[in-house]
Amino acid sequence: MKKIIYSLMVACAVSFSSCSDSFLELSNPSALSPEYFPKTIDDMELIVNALYAQPNSMHMYGFYMMGKHSFICDHTVDMAWSADQVWNQQVLHEVSTDNENILLLWDGLYKTVNAANTVIEEAQNYKGERSPEIEARLSQIIGEGLFWRGWAHQHLVQYWGEGFPCNGDGDKLGIPLRVRTATAIDQVNLGRSTVNEVYDQILKDYAEAESLLPDTWSERADKPRPTKWTCRSFKGQAELYVGNYVQAAKDLKEVIDKSGKRLVDYAEYEKMFNDDQSKFNDESILELNFKEGSSSTGWGNWSGAEGSMHISLIALCYENEEGKPAASAWSNLCFNDANIDRFGADPRLNVVALEPGTPVIMNDVQTVTCKYILDRKNDDYRGWAVRKYQYLKKSAASSQLTCGINMYLMRLADVYQMYAEASLKNGDEATAREYLNKVRRRAYDLPIDSPSDIDLKSSGDQLFNDLVEERFKEFCGEGVQHWVDVCRWKRLDKEIKEWYSVTLSGMPRYDARDLYYPIPQKELDANAAIVQSPAWK
């Protein structure tokens, strides 16, 4: 527990495979055997570290999760580089079942599930030395495994489930629930549980994890681990998605009142996504820990680096020493022009995006951002860059395409806004307005608990519409939150009509099935028990 958890640890710890033949061979010398491993609590920590490597991996937040999924599906970004037809499918909502990006995300999330199951089972079956300290740590380890299993299943059902229980879609097809490591072929080939069944398991995992994890971790090295309040926050989120609004409000309010977290002030908020970020600040409920730079064998995560390559996709463009436009890395994705108008005068636009002409430091030289470089001529676009998770004082290329800025999976601002939503669903408009306004006031650098001139005063349908826009403005460019909101509120058709009728890749289409991904064709070919969603057949 003394070493900060970084993604590289998976390479030096334990390798997990989900469905290969060798995984089922009892004679496989690389498989875990309690007779030989884990024999000590330090061996167990290696298995735990391998679990923490999964969310940071290339197929997830280490590269793919936002730039090749949520950001392009919800139109946070537009395609500055349009030659990749797999990407273009997602921008235009015309994906095929053999879309490679979709397959890799599916694979990455199930690797997380499998790693979590391994952690849980190895801790439960641990046969090494025992002491009160070791017993306590084993309980925590089981809690960590349960949390990450619930988290990965939640991501899976959000992307591939045929809806959300809060919309009456609980009996529709969800995803295969994997709650143990596979030791026989019938445990590998699993069918799809219903959406309700998946959320029941997610809530069960979060609740059990909460009972096993501490309120806080005292050592900085342990800050990437979930706490009791992390579990309660995600449990409240899952209750919201299920439609248990009273329980969701209760869970989320307890996080607000008892977790010790607070909304940081605007000065810290403005820098919490960039070079000067204070990692694990008072608003952070869970974040992924990254470390800048490549490994000794090469660039990027291909060679086992410990940072995120997400920055390579959104890297800003700037004026070089010759006064010409230059890209600070691959720079494939620019900020969507429509979102500039959608933010209007809201100050969060300048936290989320970079306007051409913004001062930055590139290659140790003071310069300014320029219009984003496109792979085709278009004089009308405005060419802003995404600012969140972006270096402003050095180029992404200077860190070998890997970024050490931590990524937030849950912030207290999210808890405030989810509590506002649950309160609105429970008929308490005054509470809903106040908690939306607390986050909004912070954006305007005002005291969060004092009424102000910029407060929302709406009610009824307009209050819900305001909630939609407040969540967009707070979480745009940050994670999967906005895409999940669009899907659970079934607003993609409205979003396209109002804001995104035209993109640099063409005109997006809409079909109700676009609110969830098709099961990857390779999974259908390999798993005889799984079925495709009818809308995707």
Coordinates of C-alpha atoms in Angstrom, one line a residue:
M1 CA 0.0 0.0 0.0
K2 CA 3.0 2.3 0.0
K3 CA 3.3 2.8 -3.7
I4 CA 1.1 5.1 -5.7
I5 CA -1.1 3.1 -8.0
Y6 CA -0.1 3.7 -11.6
S7 CA -1.2 1.9 -14.8
L8 CA 2.2 0.4 -15.4
M9 CA 1.8 -2.0 -12.5
V10 CA -0.3 -4.4 -14.5
A11 CA 2.7 -5.2 -16.7
C12 CA 4.8 -6.2 -13.7
A13 CA 2.1 -7.8 -11.6
V14 CA -0.3 -10.4 -13.0
S15 CA -1.7 -10.9 -16.5
F16 CA -5.4 -11.8 -16.7
S17 CA -7.1 -13.3 -19.7
S18 CA -10.8 -13.6 -20.1
C19 CA -11.6 -16.2 -22.7
S20 CA -8.5 -17.8 -24.1
D21 CA -8.1 -21.6 -24.0
S22 CA -5.0 -21.3 -21.8
F23 CA -7.2 -19.6 -19.1
L24 CA -9.0 -22.8 -18.6
E25 CA -6.0 -25.1 -18.5
L26 CA -5.4 -26.3 -15.0
S27 CA -1.8 -27.1 -15.9
N28 CA -1.1 -23.6 -17.1
P29 CA 2.1 -22.6 -15.3
S30 CA 1.2 -18.8 -15.5
A31 CA -2.3 -19.3 -13.9
L32 CA -2.8 -18.3 -10.2
S33 CA -2.5 -21.3 -7.9
P34 CA -3.0 -20.7 -4.1
E35 CA -0.3 -23.3 -3.4
Y36 CA 2.3 -20.9 -4.9
F37 CA 0.6 -17.5 -5.3
P38 CA -0.5 -15.4 -3.4
K39 CA 1.5 -16.6 -0.4
T40 CA 1.9 -13.2 1.3
I41 CA -0.1 -10.1 1.7
D42 CA 2.5 -8.4 -0.6
D43 CA 1.5 -11.0 -3.3
M44 CA -2.1 -9.9 -2.8
E45 CA -1.2 -6.3 -3.3
L46 CA 0.3 -7.2 -6.7
I47 CA -3.1 -8.7 -7.7
V48 CA -4.8 -5.5 -6.5
N49 CA -2.5 -3.3 -8.4
A50 CA -3.2 -5.2 -11.6
L51 CA -6.9 -4.3 -11.0
Y52 CA -6.1 -0.6 -10.8
A53 CA -4.2 -0.8 -14.0
Q54 CA -7.4 -1.6 -16.0
P55 CA -9.3 1.7 -15.8
N56 CA -6.1 3.5 -16.8
S57 CA -5.4 1.2 -19.7
M58 CA -5.5 2.2 -23.4
H59 CA -8.9 0.7 -24.1
M60 CA -10.4 2.8 -21.3
Y61 CA -9.4 6.2 -19.8
G62 CA -5.8 5.8 -20.8
F63 CA -6.8 6.5 -24.4
Y64 CA -10.2 5.4 -25.8
M65 CA -12.9 6.1 -23.3
M66 CA -13.6 9.8 -24.1
G67 CA -11.9 10.6 -27.4
K68 CA -13.1 7.5 -29.2
H69 CA -16.5 7.1 -27.4
S70 CA -18.3 9.7 -25.2
F71 CA -16.8 12.9 -26.6
I72 CA -17.7 12.0 -30.2
C73 CA -21.0 10.4 -29.5
D74 CA -22.3 13.4 -27.5
H75 CA -20.6 15.9 -29.9
T76 CA -18.3 17.5 -27.3
V77 CA -15.7 17.4 -30.1
D78 CA -15.7 17.4 -33.9
M79 CA -13.3 15.5 -36.3
A80 CA -10.4 17.7 -37.3
W81 CA -9.0 14.5 -38.9
S82 CA -11.7 12.7 -40.9
A83 CA -9.8 9.9 -42.5
D84 CA -10.8 7.2 -39.9
Q85 CA -14.1 5.7 -41.0
V86 CA -14.5 3.8 -37.7
W87 CA -14.5 7.2 -35.8
N88 CA -16.8 8.8 -38.4
Q89 CA -19.4 6.1 -37.9
Q90 CA -19.7 7.1 -34.2
V91 CA -19.8 10.9 -35.0
L92 CA -22.7 10.3 -37.5
H93 CA -24.4 7.6 -35.3
E94 CA -24.0 5.0 -38.0
V95 CA -21.9 2.4 -36.2
S96 CA -21.6 -1.2 -37.4
T97 CA -21.4 -4.3 -35.2
D98 CA -17.8 -4.7 -36.3
N99 CA -16.7 -1.2 -35.2
E100 CA -13.3 -1.7 -33.7
N101 CA -13.6 1.1 -31.1
I102 CA -16.7 -0.5 -29.6
L103 CA -15.0 -3.9 -29.4
L104 CA -11.9 -2.5 -27.6
L105 CA -14.1 -0.7 -25.0
W106 CA -16.1 -3.9 -24.4
D107 CA -12.8 -5.8 -24.0
G108 CA -11.3 -3.2 -21.6
L109 CA -14.4 -3.1 -19.3
Y110 CA -14.6 -6.9 -19.1
K111 CA -10.9 -7.1 -18.3
T112 CA -11.7 -4.8 -15.4
V113 CA -14.6 -7.1 -14.3
N114 CA -12.3 -10.2 -14.5
A115 CA -9.5 -8.5 -12.6
A116 CA -12.0 -7.5 -9.9
N117 CA -13.3 -11.0 -9.6
T118 CA -9.8 -12.3 -9.3
V119 CA -9.0 -9.8 -6.5
I120 CA -12.2 -10.8 -4.6
E121 CA -11.7 -14.6 -4.9
E122 CA -8.0 -14.5 -4.1
A123 CA -8.6 -12.4 -1.0
Q124 CA -11.4 -14.7 0.1
N125 CA -9.3 -17.8 -0.4
Y126 CA -6.0 -16.4 0.9
K127 CA -3.9 -19.1 2.6
G128 CA -0.9 -17.0 3.7
E129 CA 0.1 -15.7 7.1
R130 CA -2.6 -14.1 9.2
S131 CA -2.7 -11.3 11.7
P132 CA -5.3 -8.7 12.7
E133 CA -3.7 -6.2 10.4
I134 CA -3.7 -8.7 7.5
E135 CA -7.3 -9.6 8.1
A136 CA -8.3 -6.0 8.1
R137 CA -6.4 -5.4 4.8
L138 CA -8.0 -8.5 3.2
S139 CA -11.5 -7.1 4.0
Q140 CA -10.5 -3.8 2.4
I141 CA -9.2 -5.6 -0.7
I142 CA -12.5 -7.4 -1.1
G143 CA -14.2 -4.0 -0.8
E144 CA -12.0 -2.6 -3.5
G145 CA -12.7 -5.5 -5.8
L146 CA -16.5 -5.2 -5.3
F147 CA -16.5 -1.5 -6.0
W148 CA -14.5 -1.8 -9.3
R149 CA -16.7 -4.8 -10.4
G150 CA -19.8 -2.7 -9.8
W151 CA -18.2 0.3 -11.6
A152 CA -17.2 -1.7 -14.6
H153 CA -20.6 -3.4 -14.9
Q154 CA -22.2 0.1 -14.6
H155 CA -20.2 1.4 -17.5
L156 CA -21.0 -1.7 -19.6
V157 CA -24.8 -1.5 -19.0
Q158 CA -24.7 2.3 -19.7
Y159 CA -23.1 1.7 -23.1
W160 CA -24.8 -1.6 -24.1
G161 CA -27.9 -1.9 -22.1
E162 CA -31.2 -1.2 -24.0
G163 CA -32.2 1.6 -21.7
F164 CA -32.4 2.7 -18.0
P165 CA -34.8 1.3 -15.4
C166 CA -35.9 4.9 -14.5
N167 CA -37.5 5.0 -18.0
G168 CA -39.3 1.7 -17.7
D169 CA -36.6 -0.2 -19.6
G170 CA -35.5 -2.5 -16.8
D171 CA -36.8 -5.7 -18.4
K172 CA -34.9 -5.1 -21.6
L173 CA -31.6 -6.6 -22.5
G174 CA -28.6 -5.6 -20.4
I175 CA -25.1 -7.2 -20.5
P176 CA -23.6 -10.5 -19.3
L177 CA -23.0 -10.3 -15.6
R178 CA -19.7 -11.9 -14.6
V179 CA -19.5 -12.3 -10.8
R180 CA -16.8 -15.0 -10.7
T181 CA -13.7 -16.0 -12.6
A182 CA -14.5 -18.5 -15.3
T183 CA -13.2 -22.1 -14.7
A184 CA -15.4 -23.9 -17.3
I185 CA -16.7 -23.1 -20.8
D186 CA -20.2 -22.6 -19.6
Q187 CA -19.0 -19.8 -17.3
V188 CA -17.2 -18.1 -20.2
N189 CA -20.2 -18.1 -22.6
L190 CA -22.9 -16.1 -20.7
G191 CA -26.1 -14.6 -22.0
R192 CA -27.3 -11.1 -21.3
S193 CA -29.0 -10.4 -18.0
T194 CA -31.8 -7.8 -18.0
V195 CA -31.0 -4.2 -17.3
N196 CA -32.8 -4.5 -13.9
E197 CA -30.7 -7.6 -13.0
V198 CA -27.5 -5.8 -13.8
Y199 CA -28.4 -2.7 -11.7
D200 CA -29.4 -5.0 -8.8
Q201 CA -25.9 -6.5 -8.9
I202 CA -24.3 -3.1 -9.2
L203 CA -26.2 -1.8 -6.1
K204 CA -25.3 -5.0 -4.2
D205 CA -21.6 -4.6 -5.0
Y206 CA -21.5 -0.9 -4.0
A207 CA -23.4 -1.5 -0.8
E208 CA -21.1 -4.4 0.3
A209 CA -18.0 -2.5 -0.8
E210 CA -19.1 0.5 1.4
S211 CA -19.3 -1.8 4.4
L212 CA -15.7 -2.9 3.9
L213 CA -13.9 0.3 3.0
P214 CA -12.7 3.2 5.2
D215 CA -14.2 6.7 5.4
T216 CA -10.8 8.0 4.0
W217 CA -7.3 6.8 3.3
S218 CA -4.7 8.5 5.4
E219 CA -1.7 8.1 3.1
R220 CA -1.4 9.9 -0.2
A221 CA -0.3 6.7 -1.9
D222 CA -3.7 5.2 -1.2
K223 CA -5.8 8.2 -2.5
P224 CA -6.7 6.5 -5.8
R225 CA -8.6 3.8 -3.9
P226 CA -12.4 4.1 -3.3
T227 CA -13.7 5.0 0.1
K228 CA -17.0 4.4 1.9
W229 CA -18.1 7.8 0.4
T230 CA -17.0 6.9 -3.1
C231 CA -19.3 3.8 -2.9
R232 CA -22.1 5.9 -1.5
S233 CA -21.8 8.5 -4.3
F234 CA -21.9 5.8 -7.0
K235 CA -24.7 4.0 -5.2
G236 CA -26.7 7.2 -5.2
Q237 CA -26.0 7.6 -8.9
A238 CA -27.1 4.1 -9.6
E239 CA -30.3 4.6 -7.5
L240 CA -31.0 7.7 -9.6
Y241 CA -30.6 5.7 -12.9
V242 CA -32.9 3.0 -11.5
G243 CA -35.5 5.5 -10.5
N244 CA -35.3 5.1 -6.8
Y245 CA -35.3 8.8 -6.3
V246 CA -36.0 8.9 -2.5
Q247 CA -33.1 6.5 -1.8
A248 CA -30.9 8.4 -4.3
A249 CA -31.6 11.7 -2.6
K250 CA -30.8 10.2 0.8
D251 CA -27.5 8.6 -0.3
L252 CA -26.3 11.7 -2.1
K253 CA -27.3 14.1 0.7
E254 CA -25.3 12.0 3.2
V255 CA -22.2 12.4 0.9
I256 CA -22.8 16.1 0.9
D257 CA -23.2 16.4 4.7
K258 CA -20.8 13.8 6.0
S259 CA -18.0 13.0 3.6
G260 CA -15.9 16.1 4.4
K261 CA -15.8 17.0 0.7
R262 CA -16.4 20.6 -0.5
L263 CA -16.7 22.5 -3.7
V264 CA -13.3 24.1 -4.3
D265 CA -13.3 27.8 -5.1
Y266 CA -13.2 29.1 -8.6
A267 CA -9.4 29.7 -8.6
E268 CA -8.7 26.0 -7.9
Y269 CA -11.6 24.8 -10.1
E270 CA -10.1 26.7 -13.1
K271 CA -6.8 24.9 -12.9
M272 CA -8.0 21.4 -11.7
F273 CA -7.8 19.9 -15.2
N274 CA -4.4 21.2 -16.3
D275 CA -0.7 21.3 -15.5
D276 CA -1.1 23.0 -12.1
Q277 CA -3.8 20.6 -10.9
S278 CA -3.8 19.7 -7.2
K279 CA -4.3 16.0 -7.3
F280 CA -6.9 14.5 -4.9
N281 CA -8.3 17.9 -3.9
D282 CA -11.2 18.4 -1.5
E283 CA -13.8 18.1 -4.3
S284 CA -12.5 14.9 -5.7
I285 CA -14.5 11.8 -4.7
L286 CA -12.6 9.4 -7.1
E287 CA -10.0 10.1 -9.7
L288 CA -7.6 8.0 -11.8
N289 CA -3.9 8.6 -11.0
F290 CA -1.6 9.2 -14.0
K291 CA 2.1 9.8 -14.3
E292 CA 3.7 11.8 -17.2
G293 CA 6.2 10.3 -19.6
S294 CA 7.0 7.2 -21.5
S295 CA 8.5 3.9 -20.5
S296 CA 12.2 3.2 -21.1
T297 CA 11.2 1.2 -24.3
G298 CA 9.3 3.8 -26.2
W299 CA 6.4 6.3 -26.5
G300 CA 2.9 6.1 -25.2
N301 CA 0.9 3.4 -23.6
W302 CA 2.0 0.9 -26.2
S303 CA 5.3 0.6 -24.3
G304 CA 3.8 0.5 -20.8
A305 CA 3.8 4.2 -20.0
E306 CA 2.0 5.4 -16.8
G307 CA 0.1 8.4 -18.3
S308 CA -3.0 8.9 -20.4
M309 CA -2.7 9.2 -24.2
H310 CA -6.1 11.0 -24.3
I311 CA -4.2 14.2 -24.6
S312 CA -2.7 13.1 -28.0
L313 CA -6.2 13.2 -29.5
I314 CA -7.3 16.6 -28.2
A315 CA -3.8 18.3 -28.2
L316 CA -4.1 22.1 -28.8
C317 CA -2.7 23.8 -31.9
Y318 CA -0.4 26.8 -31.5
E319 CA 1.7 29.4 -33.3
N320 CA 5.3 28.1 -33.7
E321 CA 8.4 30.3 -33.6
E322 CA 7.9 31.0 -37.3
G323 CA 4.3 32.3 -36.7
K324 CA 2.8 29.3 -38.4
P325 CA 0.1 26.9 -37.1
A326 CA 1.5 23.8 -35.4
A327 CA -0.1 20.8 -33.7
S328 CA 1.2 19.9 -30.2
A329 CA 0.6 16.2 -30.9
W330 CA -1.8 14.3 -33.2
S331 CA -4.6 16.8 -32.6
N332 CA -7.4 14.8 -34.1
L333 CA -10.3 16.3 -32.2
C334 CA -11.3 20.0 -32.0
F335 CA -14.0 21.5 -29.7
N336 CA -17.3 21.4 -31.5
D337 CA -18.2 24.9 -32.7
A338 CA -21.9 24.4 -31.7
N339 CA -20.8 24.2 -28.1
I340 CA -19.4 27.7 -28.1
D341 CA -22.9 29.0 -28.7
R342 CA -24.4 26.5 -26.3
F343 CA -22.3 27.8 -23.4
G344 CA -23.1 31.4 -24.3
A345 CA -21.7 33.8 -21.6
D346 CA -21.2 31.0 -19.0
P347 CA -17.7 31.3 -17.6
R348 CA -17.3 27.5 -17.7
L349 CA -16.7 27.8 -21.4
N350 CA -13.2 29.0 -20.6
V351 CA -12.6 26.0 -18.3
V352 CA -13.8 23.6 -20.9
A353 CA -12.3 25.0 -24.1
L354 CA -9.4 27.1 -25.5
E355 CA -10.1 30.0 -27.8
P356 CA -7.5 30.8 -30.5
G357 CA -5.2 33.5 -29.2
T358 CA -5.1 32.1 -25.6
P359 CA -1.6 32.4 -24.1
V360 CA 0.2 29.0 -23.7
I361 CA 3.8 27.8 -23.4
M362 CA 5.0 25.3 -26.0
N363 CA 8.5 24.0 -26.2
D364 CA 9.6 26.4 -23.5
V365 CA 8.4 29.4 -25.5
Q366 CA 5.5 31.7 -24.7
T367 CA 3.0 31.7 -27.6
V368 CA -0.7 31.5 -28.2
T369 CA -3.2 28.9 -29.4
C370 CA -4.2 29.1 -33.1
K371 CA -7.2 27.8 -34.9
Y372 CA -7.3 24.0 -35.0
I373 CA -5.6 22.5 -38.0
L374 CA -8.1 20.5 -40.2
D375 CA -7.3 17.9 -42.8
R376 CA -9.5 19.8 -45.3
K377 CA -10.4 23.4 -46.1
N378 CA -13.1 25.0 -44.1
D379 CA -13.0 28.7 -43.5
D380 CA -16.1 29.0 -41.4
Y381 CA -15.2 26.9 -38.4
R382 CA -13.9 28.6 -35.3
G383 CA -11.2 26.1 -34.3
W384 CA -11.2 26.0 -30.5
A385 CA -9.5 23.2 -28.6
V386 CA -10.7 21.2 -25.6
R387 CA -9.1 22.6 -22.4
K388 CA -9.8 19.9 -19.9
Y389 CA -7.0 17.4 -19.5
Q390 CA -4.8 19.5 -21.7
Y391 CA -1.2 20.7 -21.1
L392 CA -1.0 24.5 -21.2
K393 CA 2.7 24.9 -20.4
K394 CA 4.3 22.3 -22.6
S395 CA 3.4 20.2 -25.7
A396 CA 1.8 16.8 -25.4
A397 CA 4.6 15.6 -27.7
S398 CA 7.2 16.7 -25.2
S399 CA 5.8 14.1 -22.7
Q400 CA 5.9 11.3 -25.4
L401 CA 2.1 11.5 -25.8
T402 CA 1.4 10.5 -22.2
C403 CA -0.2 13.0 -19.8
G404 CA 0.1 13.0 -16.0
I405 CA -3.0 15.0 -15.3
N406 CA -5.4 13.0 -13.2
M407 CA -8.9 12.3 -14.4
Y408 CA -12.0 12.6 -12.3
L409 CA -14.5 9.8 -12.1
M410 CA -16.7 11.5 -9.5
R411 CA -16.6 15.1 -8.1
L412 CA -18.8 16.6 -5.4
A413 CA -20.2 18.9 -8.1
D414 CA -21.7 15.8 -9.7
V415 CA -23.2 14.7 -6.4
Y416 CA -24.7 18.2 -5.9
Q417 CA -26.3 18.1 -9.3
M418 CA -27.5 14.5 -9.0
Y419 CA -29.0 15.4 -5.6
A420 CA -30.8 18.3 -7.3
E421 CA -32.2 15.9 -10.0
A422 CA -33.4 13.4 -7.3
S423 CA -35.0 16.3 -5.4
L424 CA -36.7 17.5 -8.5
K425 CA -38.1 14.0 -9.2
N426 CA -39.3 13.9 -5.5
G427 CA -41.2 17.2 -6.1
D428 CA -38.8 19.5 -4.1
E429 CA -38.1 22.2 -6.6
A430 CA -36.6 24.6 -4.0
T431 CA -33.9 22.1 -3.1
A432 CA -33.3 21.3 -6.7
R433 CA -32.8 24.9 -7.6
E434 CA -30.5 25.6 -4.6
Y435 CA -28.1 22.8 -5.4
L436 CA -27.9 23.6 -9.0
N437 CA -27.3 27.2 -8.0
K438 CA -24.5 26.3 -5.6
V439 CA -22.5 24.8 -8.5
R440 CA -23.5 27.6 -10.8
R441 CA -22.4 30.3 -8.3
R442 CA -19.0 28.7 -8.1
A443 CA -18.6 29.0 -11.9
Y444 CA -19.2 32.8 -11.5
D445 CA -16.7 33.0 -8.6
L446 CA -19.5 33.8 -6.1
P447 CA -20.1 32.5 -2.6
I448 CA -21.9 29.2 -3.2
D449 CA -24.3 29.5 -0.3
S450 CA -25.5 33.1 -0.9
P451 CA -28.3 34.0 -3.4
S452 CA -27.1 35.9 -6.4
D453 CA -28.2 37.7 -9.6
I454 CA -27.2 34.7 -11.7
D455 CA -29.3 32.2 -9.8
L456 CA -31.8 30.0 -11.7
K457 CA -35.4 30.9 -10.7
S458 CA -37.3 28.5 -13.0
S459 CA -39.8 25.7 -12.2
G460 CA -41.5 22.8 -13.9
D461 CA -40.3 21.7 -17.3
Q462 CA -38.0 24.8 -17.5
L463 CA -36.2 23.8 -14.3
F464 CA -35.5 20.4 -15.8
N465 CA -34.3 22.0 -19.0
D466 CA -32.0 24.2 -16.9
L467 CA -30.7 21.1 -15.0
V468 CA -29.9 19.5 -18.4
E469 CA -27.8 22.6 -19.4
E470 CA -26.2 23.0 -16.1
R471 CA -24.9 19.4 -16.2
F472 CA -23.7 19.9 -19.7
K473 CA -21.8 23.0 -18.8
E474 CA -20.2 21.5 -15.7
F475 CA -19.1 18.2 -17.2
C476 CA -18.6 18.9 -20.9
G477 CA -15.1 17.7 -21.9
E478 CA -14.6 15.8 -18.7
G479 CA -15.8 12.2 -18.9
V480 CA -18.8 10.1 -19.8
Q481 CA -21.3 12.1 -17.8
H482 CA -22.9 14.1 -20.6
W483 CA -23.2 11.1 -22.9
V484 CA -24.9 9.0 -20.2
D485 CA -27.2 11.9 -19.4
V486 CA -28.2 12.2 -23.1
C487 CA -28.9 8.5 -23.2
R488 CA -30.8 8.2 -20.0
W489 CA -32.9 11.3 -20.8
K490 CA -33.4 10.0 -24.3
R491 CA -32.4 13.4 -25.7
L492 CA -30.1 12.6 -28.6
D493 CA -32.7 13.4 -31.2
K494 CA -33.3 16.8 -29.6
E495 CA -29.5 17.5 -29.2
I496 CA -28.9 16.7 -32.9
K497 CA -31.8 18.9 -34.0
E498 CA -31.0 21.9 -31.8
W499 CA -27.2 21.9 -31.8
Y500 CA -25.5 19.2 -33.9
S501 CA -27.3 18.9 -37.2
V502 CA -24.0 19.4 -39.1
T503 CA -20.5 18.2 -38.1
L504 CA -17.1 18.3 -39.9
S505 CA -17.8 14.6 -40.8
G506 CA -21.3 15.2 -42.2
M507 CA -24.9 15.2 -41.0
P508 CA -25.6 13.0 -38.0
R509 CA -28.6 10.7 -38.2
Y510 CA -30.8 9.6 -35.3
D511 CA -32.4 6.3 -34.5
A512 CA -33.6 5.2 -31.1
R513 CA -31.0 2.4 -31.1
D514 CA -28.3 5.0 -31.2
L515 CA -28.8 5.4 -27.4
Y516 CA -26.8 2.1 -26.9
Y517 CA -24.1 0.2 -28.7
P518 CA -24.6 -3.1 -30.5
I519 CA -22.9 -6.1 -29.1
P520 CA -19.6 -6.5 -30.9
Q521 CA -19.6 -9.0 -33.8
K522 CA -16.6 -10.8 -32.4
E523 CA -18.3 -11.3 -29.1
L524 CA -21.4 -12.8 -31.0
D525 CA -19.1 -15.1 -32.9
A526 CA -17.2 -16.3 -29.8
N527 CA -20.1 -16.5 -27.3
A528 CA -22.9 -18.8 -28.3
A529 CA -25.1 -17.7 -25.4
I530 CA -25.2 -14.0 -26.2
V531 CA -27.8 -12.4 -28.5
Q532 CA -27.8 -9.1 -30.4
S533 CA -30.2 -6.4 -29.5
P534 CA -33.2 -6.7 -31.9
A535 CA -32.8 -3.1 -33.1
W536 CA -29.2 -3.9 -34.2
K537 CA -30.0 -7.1 -36.1

